Amino acid sequence: MDELDPIRELVVEAMAELERALNDGLPAQAPRSGTQEIKLGLAALKQRIEVASRKVEETERRLSDVS
Protein backbone atom coordinates (compact mmCIF):
# COMPACT_ATOMS: atom_id res chain seq x y z
CA MET A 1 0.00 0.00 0.00
CA ASP A 2 1.27 3.47 -0.85
CA GLU A 3 0.02 7.04 -0.69
CA LEU A 4 -1.70 6.69 -4.07
CA ASP A 5 -3.98 3.84 -3.00
CA PRO A 6 -6.77 6.15 -1.75
CA ILE A 7 -6.61 8.00 -5.07
CA ARG A 8 -6.81 4.76 -7.00
CA GLU A 9 -9.81 3.78 -4.90
CA LEU A 10 -11.59 6.98 -5.94
CA VAL A 11 -10.91 6.11 -9.58
CA VAL A 12 -12.47 2.70 -9.02
CA GLU A 13 -15.48 4.30 -7.34
CA ALA A 14 -15.95 6.78 -10.20
CA MET A 15 -15.78 3.99 -12.76
CA ALA A 16 -18.28 1.92 -10.75
CA GLU A 17 -20.68 4.88 -10.76
CA LEU A 18 -20.39 5.10 -14.54
CA GLU A 19 -21.13 1.39 -14.78
CA ARG A 20 -24.22 1.87 -12.63
CA ALA A 21 -25.20 4.86 -14.79
CA LEU A 22 -25.30 2.62 -17.84
CA ASN A 23 -27.43 0.06 -16.05
CA ASP A 24 -29.76 2.66 -14.58
CA GLY A 25 -30.20 4.30 -17.97
CA LEU A 26 -31.09 1.11 -19.81
CA PRO A 27 -34.87 1.54 -19.50
CA ALA A 28 -34.61 4.87 -21.36
CA GLN A 29 -33.26 3.18 -24.47
CA ALA A 30 -35.57 0.17 -24.57
CA PRO A 31 -37.56 0.02 -27.82
CA ARG A 32 -40.89 -0.09 -25.98
CA SER A 33 -40.03 2.47 -23.33
CA GLY A 34 -42.59 5.15 -22.76
CA THR A 35 -42.19 8.73 -21.72
CA GLN A 36 -42.05 7.86 -18.02
CA GLU A 37 -39.38 5.16 -18.47
CA ILE A 38 -37.28 7.52 -20.55
CA LYS A 39 -37.58 10.32 -18.00
CA LEU A 40 -36.73 8.02 -15.09
CA GLY A 41 -33.84 6.39 -16.96
CA LEU A 42 -32.37 9.75 -17.95
CA ALA A 43 -32.73 11.12 -14.42
CA ALA A 44 -30.94 8.09 -12.98
CA LEU A 45 -28.26 8.27 -15.66
CA LYS A 46 -27.67 11.97 -15.01
CA GLN A 47 -27.49 11.51 -11.24
CA ARG A 48 -24.93 8.71 -11.50
CA ILE A 49 -22.81 10.70 -13.96
CA GLU A 50 -22.84 13.67 -11.60
CA VAL A 51 -21.69 11.47 -8.72
CA ALA A 52 -18.92 10.03 -10.90
CA SER A 53 -17.89 13.52 -11.96
CA ARG A 54 -17.59 14.65 -8.34
CA LYS A 55 -15.42 11.62 -7.60
CA VAL A 56 -13.18 12.47 -10.56
CA GLU A 57 -12.86 16.05 -9.33
CA GLU A 58 -11.94 14.82 -5.85
CA THR A 59 -9.41 12.45 -7.39
CA GLU A 60 -7.82 15.30 -9.33
CA ARG A 61 -7.62 17.47 -6.19
CA ARG A 62 -5.97 14.71 -4.19
CA LEU A 63 -3.59 13.90 -7.01
CA SER A 64 -2.49 17.52 -7.30
CA ASP A 65 -1.72 17.50 -3.59
CA VAL A 66 0.61 14.53 -4.07
CA SER A 67 2.37 15.67 -7.24
mmCIF file with all atom_site columns, C-alpha atoms in Angstrom:
data_model
loop_
_atom_site.group_PDB
_atom_site.id
_atom_site.type_symbol
_atom_site.label_atom_id
_atom_site.label_alt_id
_atom_site.label_comp_id
_atom_site.label_asym_id
_atom_site.label_entity_id
_atom_site.label_seq_id
_atom_site.pdbx_PDB_ins_code
_atom_site.Cartn_x
_atom_site.Cartn_y
_atom_site.Cartn_z
_atom_site.occupancy
_atom_site.B_iso_or_equiv
_atom_site.pdbx_formal_charge
_atom_site.auth_seq_id
_atom_site.auth_comp_id
_atom_site.auth_asym_id
_atom_site.auth_atom_id
_atom_site.pdbx_PDB_model_num
ATOM 1  C CA . MET A 1 1  ? 0.000   0.000  0.000   1.00 0.00 ? 1  MET A CA 1
ATOM 2  C CA . ASP A 1 2  ? 1.268   3.465  -0.854  1.00 0.00 ? 2  ASP A CA 1
ATOM 3  C CA . GLU A 1 3  ? 0.020   7.040  -0.692  1.00 0.00 ? 3  GLU A CA 1
ATOM 4  C CA . LEU A 1 4  ? -1.700  6.695  -4.071  1.00 0.00 ? 4  LEU A CA 1
ATOM 5  C CA . ASP A 1 5  ? -3.985  3.844  -3.002  1.00 0.00 ? 5  ASP A CA 1
ATOM 6  C CA . PRO A 1 6  ? -6.771  6.148  -1.746  1.00 0.00 ? 6  PRO A CA 1
ATOM 7  C CA . ILE A 1 7  ? -6.611  8.005  -5.065  1.00 0.00 ? 7  ILE A CA 1
ATOM 8  C CA . ARG A 1 8  ? -6.806  4.761  -7.000  1.00 0.00 ? 8  ARG A CA 1
ATOM 9  C CA . GLU A 1 9  ? -9.815  3.783  -4.903  1.00 0.00 ? 9  GLU A CA 1
ATOM 10 C CA . LEU A 1 10 ? -11.594 6.982  -5.942  1.00 0.00 ? 10 LEU A CA 1
ATOM 11 C CA . VAL A 1 11 ? -10.906 6.113  -9.581  1.00 0.00 ? 11 VAL A CA 1
ATOM 12 C CA . VAL A 1 12 ? -12.472 2.700  -9.019  1.00 0.00 ? 12 VAL A CA 1
ATOM 13 C CA . GLU A 1 13 ? -15.482 4.304  -7.336  1.00 0.00 ? 13 GLU A CA 1
ATOM 14 C CA . ALA A 1 14 ? -15.952 6.780  -10.201 1.00 0.00 ? 14 ALA A CA 1
ATOM 15 C CA . MET A 1 15 ? -15.779 3.990  -12.755 1.00 0.00 ? 15 MET A CA 1
ATOM 16 C CA . ALA A 1 16 ? -18.277 1.924  -10.752 1.00 0.00 ? 16 ALA A CA 1
ATOM 17 C CA . GLU A 1 17 ? -20.685 4.878  -10.762 1.00 0.00 ? 17 GLU A CA 1
ATOM 18 C CA . LEU A 1 18 ? -20.390 5.102  -14.543 1.00 0.00 ? 18 LEU A CA 1
ATOM 19 C CA . GLU A 1 19 ? -21.131 1.389  -14.783 1.00 0.00 ? 19 GLU A CA 1
ATOM 20 C CA . ARG A 1 20 ? -24.217 1.874  -12.630 1.00 0.00 ? 20 ARG A CA 1
ATOM 21 C CA . ALA A 1 21 ? -25.196 4.862  -14.786 1.00 0.00 ? 21 ALA A CA 1
ATOM 22 C CA . LEU A 1 22 ? -25.297 2.625  -17.837 1.00 0.00 ? 22 LEU A CA 1
ATOM 23 C CA . ASN A 1 23 ? -27.428 0.062  -16.046 1.00 0.00 ? 23 ASN A CA 1
ATOM 24 C CA . ASP A 1 24 ? -29.761 2.659  -14.575 1.00 0.00 ? 24 ASP A CA 1
ATOM 25 C CA . GLY A 1 25 ? -30.204 4.300  -17.965 1.00 0.00 ? 25 GLY A CA 1
ATOM 26 C CA . LEU A 1 26 ? -31.092 1.111  -19.815 1.00 0.00 ? 26 LEU A CA 1
ATOM 27 C CA . PRO A 1 27 ? -34.866 1.544  -19.495 1.00 0.00 ? 27 PRO A CA 1
ATOM 28 C CA . ALA A 1 28 ? -34.608 4.866  -21.361 1.00 0.00 ? 28 ALA A CA 1
ATOM 29 C CA . GLN A 1 29 ? -33.258 3.184  -24.470 1.00 0.00 ? 29 GLN A CA 1
ATOM 30 C CA . ALA A 1 30 ? -35.571 0.174  -24.575 1.00 0.00 ? 30 ALA A CA 1
ATOM 31 C CA . PRO A 1 31 ? -37.558 0.022  -27.824 1.00 0.00 ? 31 PRO A CA 1
ATOM 32 C CA . ARG A 1 32 ? -40.887 -0.088 -25.984 1.00 0.00 ? 32 ARG A CA 1
ATOM 33 C CA . SER A 1 33 ? -40.035 2.474  -23.330 1.00 0.00 ? 33 SER A CA 1
ATOM 34 C CA . GLY A 1 34 ? -42.594 5.150  -22.760 1.00 0.00 ? 34 GLY A CA 1
ATOM 35 C CA . THR A 1 35 ? -42.186 8.735  -21.715 1.00 0.00 ? 35 THR A CA 1
ATOM 36 C CA . GLN A 1 36 ? -42.051 7.856  -18.018 1.00 0.00 ? 36 GLN A CA 1
ATOM 37 C CA . GLU A 1 37 ? -39.384 5.162  -18.475 1.00 0.00 ? 37 GLU A CA 1
ATOM 38 C CA . ILE A 1 38 ? -37.279 7.520  -20.555 1.00 0.00 ? 38 ILE A CA 1
ATOM 39 C CA . LYS A 1 39 ? -37.585 10.324 -17.998 1.00 0.00 ? 39 LYS A CA 1
ATOM 40 C CA . LEU A 1 40 ? -36.732 8.020  -15.095 1.00 0.00 ? 40 LEU A CA 1
ATOM 41 C CA . GLY A 1 41 ? -33.844 6.394  -16.961 1.00 0.00 ? 41 GLY A CA 1
ATOM 42 C CA . LEU A 1 42 ? -32.374 9.753  -17.947 1.00 0.00 ? 42 LEU A CA 1
ATOM 43 C CA . ALA A 1 43 ? -32.729 11.120 -14.421 1.00 0.00 ? 43 ALA A CA 1
ATOM 44 C CA . ALA A 1 44 ? -30.939 8.093  -12.976 1.00 0.00 ? 44 ALA A CA 1
ATOM 45 C CA . LEU A 1 45 ? -28.261 8.272  -15.662 1.00 0.00 ? 45 LEU A CA 1
ATOM 46 C CA . LYS A 1 46 ? -27.670 11.968 -15.014 1.00 0.00 ? 46 LYS A CA 1
ATOM 47 C CA . GLN A 1 47 ? -27.495 11.512 -11.243 1.00 0.00 ? 47 GLN A CA 1
ATOM 48 C CA . ARG A 1 48 ? -24.926 8.710  -11.498 1.00 0.00 ? 48 ARG A CA 1
ATOM 49 C CA . ILE A 1 49 ? -22.808 10.695 -13.961 1.00 0.00 ? 49 ILE A CA 1
ATOM 50 C CA . GLU A 1 50 ? -22.838 13.671 -11.597 1.00 0.00 ? 50 GLU A CA 1
ATOM 51 C CA . VAL A 1 51 ? -21.688 11.468 -8.717  1.00 0.00 ? 51 VAL A CA 1
ATOM 52 C CA . ALA A 1 52 ? -18.919 10.030 -10.898 1.00 0.00 ? 52 ALA A CA 1
ATOM 53 C CA . SER A 1 53 ? -17.890 13.519 -11.958 1.00 0.00 ? 53 SER A CA 1
ATOM 54 C CA . ARG A 1 54 ? -17.588 14.653 -8.343  1.00 0.00 ? 54 ARG A CA 1
ATOM 55 C CA . LYS A 1 55 ? -15.424 11.623 -7.603  1.00 0.00 ? 55 LYS A CA 1
ATOM 56 C CA . VAL A 1 56 ? -13.177 12.471 -10.560 1.00 0.00 ? 56 VAL A CA 1
ATOM 57 C CA . GLU A 1 57 ? -12.863 16.055 -9.329  1.00 0.00 ? 57 GLU A CA 1
ATOM 58 C CA . GLU A 1 58 ? -11.939 14.824 -5.854  1.00 0.00 ? 58 GLU A CA 1
ATOM 59 C CA . THR A 1 59 ? -9.412  12.449 -7.388  1.00 0.00 ? 59 THR A CA 1
ATOM 60 C CA . GLU A 1 60 ? -7.823  15.304 -9.334  1.00 0.00 ? 60 GLU A CA 1
ATOM 61 C CA . ARG A 1 61 ? -7.624  17.468 -6.187  1.00 0.00 ? 61 ARG A CA 1
ATOM 62 C CA . ARG A 1 62 ? -5.974  14.713 -4.190  1.00 0.00 ? 62 ARG A CA 1
ATOM 63 C CA . LEU A 1 63 ? -3.588  13.897 -7.010  1.00 0.00 ? 63 LEU A CA 1
ATOM 64 C CA . SER A 1 64 ? -2.486  17.523 -7.303  1.00 0.00 ? 64 SER A CA 1
ATOM 65 C CA . ASP A 1 65 ? -1.715  17.495 -3.585  1.00 0.00 ? 65 ASP A CA 1
ATOM 66 C CA . VAL A 1 66 ? 0.611   14.529 -4.069  1.00 0.00 ? 66 VAL A CA 1
ATOM 67 C CA . SER A 1 67 ? 2.368   15.671 -7.243  1.00 0.00 ? 67 SER A CA 1
#
